[in-house]
Tab-separated table of N, CA, C and O in Angstrom:
chain	number	residue	atom	x	y	z
A	12	MET	N	-52.129	-20.710	14.804
A	12	MET	CA	-52.025	-19.579	15.684
A	12	MET	C	-52.778	-19.906	16.958
A	12	MET	O	-53.906	-20.360	16.909
A	13	LYS	N	-52.132	-19.682	18.083
A	13	LYS	CA	-52.763	-19.970	19.372
A	13	LYS	C	-53.185	-18.664	20.032
A	13	LYS	O	-52.418	-17.706	20.062
A	14	LYS	N	-54.396	-18.631	20.529
A	14	LYS	CA	-54.935	-17.437	21.174
A	14	LYS	C	-55.019	-17.675	22.674
A	14	LYS	O	-55.465	-18.732	23.122
A	15	GLN	N	-54.530	-16.694	23.438
A	15	GLN	CA	-54.601	-16.778	24.892
A	15	GLN	C	-55.142	-15.464	25.427
A	15	GLN	O	-54.781	-14.395	24.948
A	16	ASN	N	-55.989	-15.530	26.427
A	16	ASN	CA	-56.498	-14.346	27.106
A	16	ASN	C	-55.952	-14.338	28.521
A	16	ASN	O	-56.037	-15.330	29.244
A	17	PHE	N	-55.397	-13.205	28.925
A	17	PHE	CA	-54.890	-13.028	30.282
A	17	PHE	C	-55.725	-11.923	30.913
A	17	PHE	O	-55.695	-10.774	30.479
A	18	LEU	N	-56.493	-12.264	31.928
A	18	LEU	CA	-57.377	-11.310	32.582
A	18	LEU	C	-56.726	-10.761	33.844
A	18	LEU	O	-55.982	-11.465	34.533
A	19	CYS	N	-56.995	-9.486	34.115
A	19	CYS	CA	-56.508	-8.823	35.328
A	19	CYS	C	-55.000	-8.986	35.499
A	19	CYS	O	-54.526	-9.567	36.480
A	20	VAL	N	-54.244	-8.483	34.551
A	20	VAL	CA	-52.789	-8.574	34.630
A	20	VAL	C	-52.189	-7.187	34.803
A	20	VAL	O	-52.813	-6.172	34.486
A	21	ASP	N	-50.976	-7.133	35.330
A	21	ASP	CA	-50.209	-5.893	35.417
A	21	ASP	C	-49.256	-5.853	34.234
A	21	ASP	O	-48.559	-6.829	33.958
A	22	LEU	N	-49.245	-4.714	33.543
A	22	LEU	CA	-48.368	-4.544	32.398
A	22	LEU	C	-47.529	-3.301	32.619
A	22	LEU	O	-48.040	-2.205	32.787
A	23	LYS	N	-46.208	-3.492	32.620
A	23	LYS	CA	-45.271	-2.377	32.742
A	23	LYS	C	-44.655	-2.152	31.373
A	23	LYS	O	-44.257	-3.102	30.705
A	24	THR	N	-44.594	-0.875	30.924
A	24	THR	CA	-44.013	-0.571	29.617
A	24	THR	C	-42.774	0.294	29.782
A	24	THR	O	-42.748	1.207	30.606
A	25	LEU	N	-41.756	-0.016	28.981
A	25	LEU	CA	-40.547	0.803	28.906
A	25	LEU	C	-40.412	1.232	27.453
A	25	LEU	O	-40.099	0.419	26.582
A	26	THR	N	-40.702	2.510	27.187
A	26	THR	CA	-40.675	3.015	25.818
A	26	THR	C	-39.517	3.995	25.648
A	26	THR	O	-38.982	4.519	26.627
A	27	GLN	N	-39.139	4.248	24.404
A	27	GLN	CA	-37.975	5.081	24.114
A	27	GLN	C	-38.202	6.549	24.455
A	27	GLN	O	-37.354	7.170	25.071
A	28	GLU	N	-39.310	7.129	24.031
A	28	GLU	CA	-39.508	8.556	24.252
A	28	GLU	C	-40.843	8.856	24.910
A	28	GLU	O	-40.892	9.323	26.029
A	29	THR	N	-41.929	8.585	24.220
A	29	THR	CA	-43.254	8.910	24.747
A	29	THR	C	-43.977	7.633	25.152
A	29	THR	O	-43.650	6.540	24.694
A	30	GLY	N	-44.959	7.790	26.027
A	30	GLY	CA	-45.761	6.647	26.432
A	30	GLY	C	-46.706	6.219	25.326
A	30	GLY	O	-46.898	6.925	24.336
A	31	LEU	N	-47.298	5.059	25.492
A	31	LEU	CA	-48.242	4.547	24.506
A	31	LEU	C	-49.519	5.375	24.505
A	31	LEU	O	-49.999	5.786	25.554
A	32	GLN	N	-50.070	5.590	23.320
A	32	GLN	CA	-51.327	6.305	23.144
A	32	GLN	C	-52.385	5.295	22.704
A	32	GLN	O	-52.056	4.255	22.134
A	33	PRO	N	-53.660	5.575	22.942
A	33	PRO	CA	-54.713	4.646	22.518
A	33	PRO	C	-54.638	4.354	21.017
A	33	PRO	O	-54.498	5.265	20.208
A	34	GLY	N	-54.670	3.082	20.652
A	34	GLY	CA	-54.639	2.660	19.264
A	34	GLY	C	-53.258	2.618	18.642
A	34	GLY	O	-53.107	2.266	17.485
A	35	GLU	N	-52.224	2.964	19.396
A	35	GLU	CA	-50.864	3.003	18.860
A	35	GLU	C	-50.189	1.649	19.027
A	35	GLU	O	-50.361	0.975	20.031
A	36	GLY	N	-49.425	1.243	18.033
A	36	GLY	CA	-48.658	0.009	18.104
A	36	GLY	C	-47.169	0.322	18.141
A	36	GLY	O	-46.720	1.315	17.569
A	37	ARG	N	-46.401	-0.502	18.817
A	37	ARG	CA	-44.952	-0.338	18.888
A	37	ARG	C	-44.286	-1.692	18.689
A	37	ARG	O	-44.844	-2.736	19.012
A	38	LYS	N	-43.066	-1.668	18.190
A	38	LYS	CA	-42.284	-2.893	18.059
A	38	LYS	C	-41.408	-3.039	19.298
A	38	LYS	O	-40.827	-2.071	19.767
A	39	GLY	N	-41.325	-4.259	19.775
A	39	GLY	CA	-40.516	-4.514	20.954
A	39	GLY	C	-40.686	-5.938	21.424
A	39	GLY	O	-41.084	-6.818	20.661
A	40	MET	N	-40.422	-6.170	22.726
A	40	MET	CA	-40.524	-7.512	23.282
A	40	MET	C	-41.436	-7.497	24.507
A	40	MET	O	-41.276	-6.672	25.400
A	41	LEU	N	-42.383	-8.422	24.504
A	41	LEU	CA	-43.291	-8.598	25.627
A	41	LEU	C	-42.841	-9.832	26.392
A	41	LEU	O	-42.716	-10.911	25.822
A	42	THR	N	-42.620	-9.678	27.692
A	42	THR	CA	-42.129	-10.781	28.517
A	42	THR	C	-43.079	-11.009	29.686
A	42	THR	O	-43.520	-10.051	30.331
A	43	MET	N	-43.391	-12.284	29.960
A	43	MET	CA	-44.198	-12.635	31.122
A	43	MET	C	-43.239	-12.745	32.301
A	43	MET	O	-42.352	-13.593	32.321
A	44	THR	N	-43.388	-11.847	33.291
A	44	THR	CA	-42.457	-11.832	34.418
A	44	THR	C	-42.913	-12.696	35.585
A	44	THR	O	-42.095	-13.166	36.356
A	45	GLU	N	-44.196	-12.876	35.742
A	45	GLU	CA	-44.725	-13.808	36.744
A	45	GLU	C	-45.825	-14.622	36.083
A	45	GLU	O	-46.492	-14.145	35.174
A	46	GLU	N	-46.029	-15.819	36.509
A	46	GLU	CA	-46.952	-16.760	35.861
A	46	GLU	C	-48.335	-16.155	35.660
A	46	GLU	O	-49.137	-16.070	36.591
A	47	SER	N	-48.602	-15.701	34.435
A	47	SER	CA	-49.907	-15.189	33.994
A	47	SER	C	-50.404	-13.999	34.793
A	47	SER	O	-51.589	-13.701	34.761
A	48	GLU	N	-49.534	-13.292	35.521
A	48	GLU	CA	-49.998	-12.156	36.312
A	48	GLU	C	-49.321	-10.841	35.948
A	48	GLU	O	-49.953	-9.801	35.973
A	49	LYS	N	-48.035	-10.881	35.646
A	49	LYS	CA	-47.316	-9.637	35.342
A	49	LYS	C	-46.563	-9.769	34.027
A	49	LYS	O	-45.961	-10.799	33.744
A	50	PHE	N	-46.621	-8.681	33.254
A	50	PHE	CA	-45.950	-8.632	31.960
A	50	PHE	C	-45.135	-7.351	31.866
A	50	PHE	O	-45.469	-6.341	32.496
A	51	MET	N	-44.070	-7.401	31.063
A	51	MET	CA	-43.271	-6.211	30.802
A	51	MET	C	-43.061	-6.095	29.298
A	51	MET	O	-42.710	-7.073	28.634
A	52	PHE	N	-43.302	-4.883	28.773
A	52	PHE	CA	-43.060	-4.605	27.370
A	52	PHE	C	-41.894	-3.631	27.272
A	52	PHE	O	-41.896	-2.576	27.898
A	53	VAL	N	-40.874	-3.998	26.496
A	53	VAL	CA	-39.727	-3.126	26.263
A	53	VAL	C	-39.709	-2.786	24.783
A	53	VAL	O	-39.607	-3.679	23.933
A	54	GLU	N	-39.824	-1.496	24.482
A	54	GLU	CA	-39.823	-1.059	23.091
A	54	GLU	C	-38.438	-1.262	22.492
A	54	GLU	O	-37.419	-0.977	23.125
A	55	GLY	N	-38.410	-1.779	21.255
A	55	GLY	CA	-37.143	-1.999	20.569
A	55	GLY	C	-36.501	-0.684	20.159
A	55	GLY	O	-37.176	0.310	19.894
A	56	ILE	N	-35.181	-0.686	20.132
A	56	ILE	CA	-34.450	0.503	19.714
A	56	ILE	C	-34.360	0.488	18.204
A	56	ILE	O	-33.841	-0.451	17.614
A	57	GLY	N	-34.889	1.518	17.563
A	57	GLY	CA	-34.842	1.616	16.109
A	57	GLY	C	-33.470	2.075	15.649
A	57	GLY	O	-32.890	2.984	16.220
A	58	ARG	N	-32.945	1.408	14.642
A	58	ARG	CA	-31.670	1.818	14.066
A	58	ARG	C	-31.933	2.765	12.917
A	58	ARG	O	-32.677	2.443	12.008
A	59	LYS	N	-31.314	3.912	12.957
A	59	LYS	CA	-31.443	4.857	11.858
A	59	LYS	C	-30.358	4.559	10.854
A	59	LYS	O	-29.186	4.504	11.188
A	60	ARG	N	-30.778	4.366	9.647
A	60	ARG	CA	-29.844	4.025	8.579
A	60	ARG	C	-29.098	5.267	8.132
A	60	ARG	O	-29.696	6.311	7.874
A	61	GLN	N	-27.777	5.147	8.053
A	61	GLN	CA	-26.956	6.249	7.575
A	61	GLN	C	-27.122	6.380	6.067
A	61	GLN	O	-27.101	5.386	5.355
A	62	PRO	N	-27.271	7.596	5.559
A	62	PRO	CA	-27.330	7.750	4.113
A	62	PRO	C	-25.976	7.429	3.492
A	62	PRO	O	-24.934	7.629	4.109
A	63	THR	N	-26.006	6.918	2.263
A	63	THR	CA	-24.769	6.582	1.568
A	63	THR	C	-24.128	7.848	1.041
A	63	THR	O	-24.764	8.631	0.345
A	64	ASN	N	-22.876	8.046	1.398
A	64	ASN	CA	-22.127	9.190	0.893
A	64	ASN	C	-21.308	8.726	-0.292
A	64	ASN	O	-20.133	8.409	-0.169
A	65	ARG	N	-21.953	8.664	-1.451
A	65	ARG	CA	-21.293	8.193	-2.661
A	65	ARG	C	-20.408	9.297	-3.203
A	65	ARG	O	-20.856	10.402	-3.461
A	66	VAL	N	-19.129	8.980	-3.345
A	66	VAL	CA	-18.155	9.939	-3.846
A	66	VAL	C	-18.028	9.808	-5.362
A	66	VAL	O	-17.995	10.806	-6.078
A	67	ILE	N	-17.957	8.565	-5.839
A	67	ILE	CA	-17.821	8.306	-7.272
A	67	ILE	C	-18.753	7.165	-7.651
A	67	ILE	O	-18.776	6.129	-6.991
A	68	ALA	N	-19.516	7.363	-8.713
A	68	ALA	CA	-20.378	6.311	-9.248
A	68	ALA	C	-19.892	6.001	-10.657
A	68	ALA	O	-20.044	6.817	-11.556
A	69	GLY	N	-19.275	4.845	-10.821
A	69	GLY	CA	-18.744	4.458	-12.123
A	69	GLY	C	-19.595	3.398	-12.783
A	69	GLY	O	-20.636	2.988	-12.263
A	70	LYS	N	-19.137	2.940	-13.928
A	70	LYS	CA	-19.845	1.898	-14.672
A	70	LYS	C	-19.712	0.553	-13.968
A	70	LYS	O	-20.662	-0.233	-13.915
A	71	ARG	N	-18.543	0.264	-13.418
A	71	ARG	CA	-18.266	-1.036	-12.798
A	71	ARG	C	-18.172	-0.993	-11.281
A	71	ARG	O	-18.268	-2.025	-10.634
A	72	LEU	N	-17.962	0.196	-10.685
A	72	LEU	CA	-17.790	0.273	-9.238
A	72	LEU	C	-18.251	1.616	-8.704
A	72	LEU	O	-18.380	2.587	-9.444
A	73	ASN	N	-18.521	1.633	-7.401
A	73	ASN	CA	-18.855	2.858	-6.676
A	73	ASN	C	-17.824	3.042	-5.579
A	73	ASN	O	-17.305	2.056	-5.031
A	74	ILE	N	-17.564	4.289	-5.211
A	74	ILE	CA	-16.693	4.582	-4.084
A	74	ILE	C	-17.503	5.432	-3.114
A	74	ILE	O	-18.032	6.480	-3.479
A	75	ASN	N	-17.614	4.939	-1.872
A	75	ASN	CA	-18.387	5.613	-0.834
A	75	ASN	C	-17.467	6.068	0.282
A	75	ASN	O	-16.450	5.439	0.570
A	76	LEU	N	-17.870	7.155	0.946
A	76	LEU	CA	-17.150	7.673	2.104
A	76	LEU	C	-17.874	7.195	3.352
A	76	LEU	O	-19.067	7.461	3.535
A	77	THR	N	-17.175	6.459	4.228
A	77	THR	CA	-17.775	5.943	5.452
A	77	THR	C	-17.829	7.060	6.500
A	77	THR	O	-17.122	8.062	6.378
A	78	PRO	N	-18.654	6.890	7.550
A	78	PRO	CA	-18.739	7.922	8.591
A	78	PRO	C	-17.395	8.202	9.280
A	78	PRO	O	-17.187	9.300	9.778
A	79	ASP	N	-16.495	7.217	9.286
A	79	ASP	CA	-15.190	7.457	9.922
A	79	ASP	C	-14.141	7.974	8.943
A	79	ASP	O	-12.962	8.052	9.263
A	80	GLY	N	-14.557	8.338	7.718
A	80	GLY	CA	-13.669	8.999	6.780
A	80	GLY	C	-12.904	8.108	5.817
A	80	GLY	O	-12.053	8.588	5.083
A	81	ARG	N	-13.194	6.809	5.790
A	81	ARG	CA	-12.502	5.907	4.865
A	81	ARG	C	-13.235	5.865	3.537
A	81	ARG	O	-14.446	6.019	3.477
A	82	LEU	N	-12.482	5.644	2.467
A	82	LEU	CA	-13.049	5.474	1.134
A	82	LEU	C	-13.145	3.981	0.843
A	82	LEU	O	-12.136	3.276	0.874
A	83	MET	N	-14.355	3.500	0.560
A	83	MET	CA	-14.584	2.078	0.330
A	83	MET	C	-15.047	1.861	-1.110
A	83	MET	O	-15.884	2.603	-1.611
A	84	VAL	N	-14.516	0.814	-1.738
A	84	VAL	CA	-14.855	0.472	-3.116
A	84	VAL	C	-15.887	-0.654	-3.098
A	84	VAL	O	-15.690	-1.669	-2.426
A	85	TYR	N	-16.981	-0.479	-3.826
A	85	TYR	CA	-18.029	-1.486	-3.948
A	85	TYR	C	-18.208	-1.822	-5.422
A	85	TYR	O	-18.439	-0.940	-6.247
A	86	MET	N	-18.100	-3.092	-5.727
A	86	MET	CA	-18.246	-3.556	-7.110
A	86	MET	C	-19.723	-3.704	-7.449
A	86	MET	O	-20.516	-4.148	-6.624
A	87	ARG	N	-20.054	-3.365	-8.665
A	87	ARG	CA	-21.412	-3.604	-9.151
A	87	ARG	C	-21.544	-5.076	-9.539
A	87	ARG	O	-20.542	-5.737	-9.832
A	88	LYS	N	-22.752	-5.584	-9.543
A	88	LYS	CA	-22.981	-6.978	-9.914
A	88	LYS	C	-22.685	-7.173	-11.393
A	88	LYS	O	-22.997	-6.325	-12.225
A	89	VAL	N	-22.074	-8.319	-11.684
A	89	VAL	CA	-21.700	-8.648	-13.056
A	89	VAL	C	-22.202	-10.055	-13.356
A	89	VAL	O	-21.981	-10.980	-12.579
A	90	GLU	N	-22.883	-10.195	-14.474
A	90	GLU	CA	-23.374	-11.507	-14.878
A	90	GLU	C	-22.289	-12.223	-15.674
A	90	GLU	O	-21.725	-11.669	-16.623
A	91	LEU	N	-21.997	-13.441	-15.265
A	91	LEU	CA	-20.988	-14.250	-15.940
A	91	LEU	C	-21.683	-15.087	-17.012
A	91	LEU	O	-22.473	-15.973	-16.720
A	92	THR	N	-21.405	-14.749	-18.262
A	92	THR	CA	-21.991	-15.467	-19.394
A	92	THR	C	-20.871	-15.960	-20.291
A	92	THR	O	-19.693	-15.677	-20.055
A	93	ARG	N	-21.236	-16.645	-21.351
A	93	ARG	CA	-20.220	-17.144	-22.283
A	93	ARG	C	-19.555	-16.009	-23.050
A	93	ARG	O	-18.471	-16.155	-23.590
A	94	TYR	N	-20.207	-14.836	-23.085
A	94	TYR	CA	-19.667	-13.688	-23.820
A	94	TYR	C	-18.850	-12.752	-22.927
A	94	TYR	O	-18.317	-11.767	-23.401
A	95	PHE	N	-18.764	-13.071	-21.639
A	95	PHE	CA	-18.022	-12.233	-20.693
A	95	PHE	C	-16.532	-12.294	-21.010
A	95	PHE	O	-15.946	-13.364	-21.119
A	96	ASN	N	-15.913	-11.133	-21.132
A	96	ASN	CA	-14.491	-11.041	-21.434
A	96	ASN	C	-13.756	-10.591	-20.163
A	96	ASN	O	-13.801	-9.408	-19.797
A	97	PRO	N	-13.078	-11.498	-19.467
A	97	PRO	CA	-12.434	-11.119	-18.210
A	97	PRO	C	-11.322	-10.090	-18.384
A	97	PRO	O	-11.105	-9.261	-17.511
A	98	HIS	N	-10.619	-10.111	-19.519
A	98	HIS	CA	-9.548	-9.136	-19.739
A	98	HIS	C	-10.115	-7.727	-19.909
A	98	HIS	O	-9.591	-6.766	-19.323
A	99	ALA	N	-11.166	-7.582	-20.688
A	99	ALA	CA	-11.805	-6.272	-20.865
A	99	ALA	C	-12.383	-5.777	-19.541
A	99	ALA	O	-12.272	-4.592	-19.206
A	100	PHE	N	-12.997	-6.696	-18.792
A	100	PHE	CA	-13.568	-6.333	-17.493
A	100	PHE	C	-12.474	-5.847	-16.553
A	100	PHE	O	-12.623	-4.815	-15.884
A	101	ALA	N	-11.374	-6.576	-16.478
A	101	ALA	CA	-10.264	-6.178	-15.606
A	101	ALA	C	-9.702	-4.822	-16.016
A	101	ALA	O	-9.365	-3.988	-15.160
A	102	ASN	N	-9.616	-4.572	-17.316
A	102	ASN	CA	-9.123	-3.277	-17.793
A	102	ASN	C	-10.076	-2.145	-17.399
A	102	ASN	O	-9.631	-1.055	-17.029
A	103	GLU	N	-11.391	-2.393	-17.472
A	103	GLU	CA	-12.363	-1.377	-17.077
A	103	GLU	C	-12.250	-1.066	-15.587
A	103	GLU	O	-12.282	0.102	-15.182
A	104	ILE	N	-12.091	-2.102	-14.775
A	104	ILE	CA	-11.935	-1.905	-13.327
A	104	ILE	C	-10.659	-1.112	-13.051
A	104	ILE	O	-10.655	-0.160	-12.271
A	105	PHE	N	-9.558	-1.523	-13.677
A	105	PHE	CA	-8.285	-0.837	-13.488
A	105	PHE	C	-8.400	0.640	-13.864
A	105	PHE	O	-7.963	1.522	-13.113
A	106	THR	N	-9.008	0.926	-15.003
A	106	THR	CA	-9.146	2.304	-15.473
A	106	THR	C	-9.991	3.132	-14.509
A	106	THR	O	-9.625	4.259	-14.155
A	107	GLU	N	-11.116	2.561	-14.035
A	107	GLU	CA	-11.974	3.297	-13.111
A	107	GLU	C	-11.279	3.571	-11.790
A	107	GLU	O	-11.396	4.661	-11.238
A	108	LEU	N	-10.524	2.577	-11.273
A	108	LEU	CA	-9.806	2.795	-10.017
A	108	LEU	C	-8.699	3.828	-10.175
A	108	LEU	O	-8.506	4.685	-9.302
A	109	ALA	N	-7.973	3.772	-11.281
A	109	ALA	CA	-6.902	4.752	-11.516
A	109	ALA	C	-7.482	6.159	-11.649
A	109	ALA	O	-6.945	7.119	-11.065
A	110	ASN	N	-8.587	6.299	-12.386
A	110	ASN	CA	-9.228	7.610	-12.528
A	110	ASN	C	-9.770	8.116	-11.192
A	110	ASN	O	-9.669	9.306	-10.886
A	111	ALA	N	-10.337	7.215	-10.398
A	111	ALA	CA	-10.880	7.610	-9.099
A	111	ALA	C	-9.765	8.098	-8.175
A	111	ALA	O	-9.920	9.110	-7.486
A	112	LYS	N	-8.641	7.381	-8.165
A	112	LYS	CA	-7.498	7.806	-7.347
A	112	LYS	C	-7.028	9.193	-7.762
A	112	LYS	O	-6.736	10.045	-6.917
A	113	ALA	N	-6.962	9.434	-9.074
A	113	ALA	CA	-6.507	10.737	-9.571
A	113	ALA	C	-7.526	11.820	-9.188
A	113	ALA	O	-7.130	12.905	-8.725
A	114	ASP	N	-8.808	11.543	-9.369
A	114	ASP	CA	-9.854	12.522	-9.040
A	114	ASP	C	-9.867	12.869	-7.553
A	114	ASP	O	-10.168	14.002	-7.174
A	115	LEU	N	-9.558	11.875	-6.725
A	115	LEU	CA	-9.582	12.087	-5.270
A	115	LEU	C	-8.244	12.586	-4.724
A	115	LEU	O	-8.090	12.797	-3.526
A	116	GLY	N	-7.254	12.750	-5.599
A	116	GLY	CA	-5.936	13.245	-5.169
A	116	GLY	C	-5.136	12.229	-4.391
A	116	GLY	O	-4.346	12.595	-3.528
A	117	LEU	N	-5.313	10.955	-4.687
A	117	LEU	CA	-4.616	9.893	-3.964
A	117	LEU	C	-3.409	9.352	-4.737
A	117	LEU	O	-2.859	8.324	-4.381
A	118	VAL	N	-3.013	10.044	-5.804
A	118	VAL	CA	-1.905	9.565	-6.630
A	118	VAL	C	-0.602	10.073	-6.077
A	118	VAL	O	-0.459	11.135	-5.598
């Protein structure tokens, strides 16, 4: 880790909503705009995570509603072992998808 001290510098901050308060930390990017004399800090834009709108939660798959109104199918993780039966697994997936379509009125 390298330590540098910059004395008597100008620092300009661009924050999202409120200015910096004493002792407060923010995430963003600090850029040296002139050789060891001027700096600019731009606060990063935080992404708010959309909550999952789960419509159906099955044994093998989930169906979620996206913000634009589409229904998306997500498979659950499956461990492939010597005892894994692909025919039974395929039948379970088929049954869950057929039931989900019927429940959602897509038949």
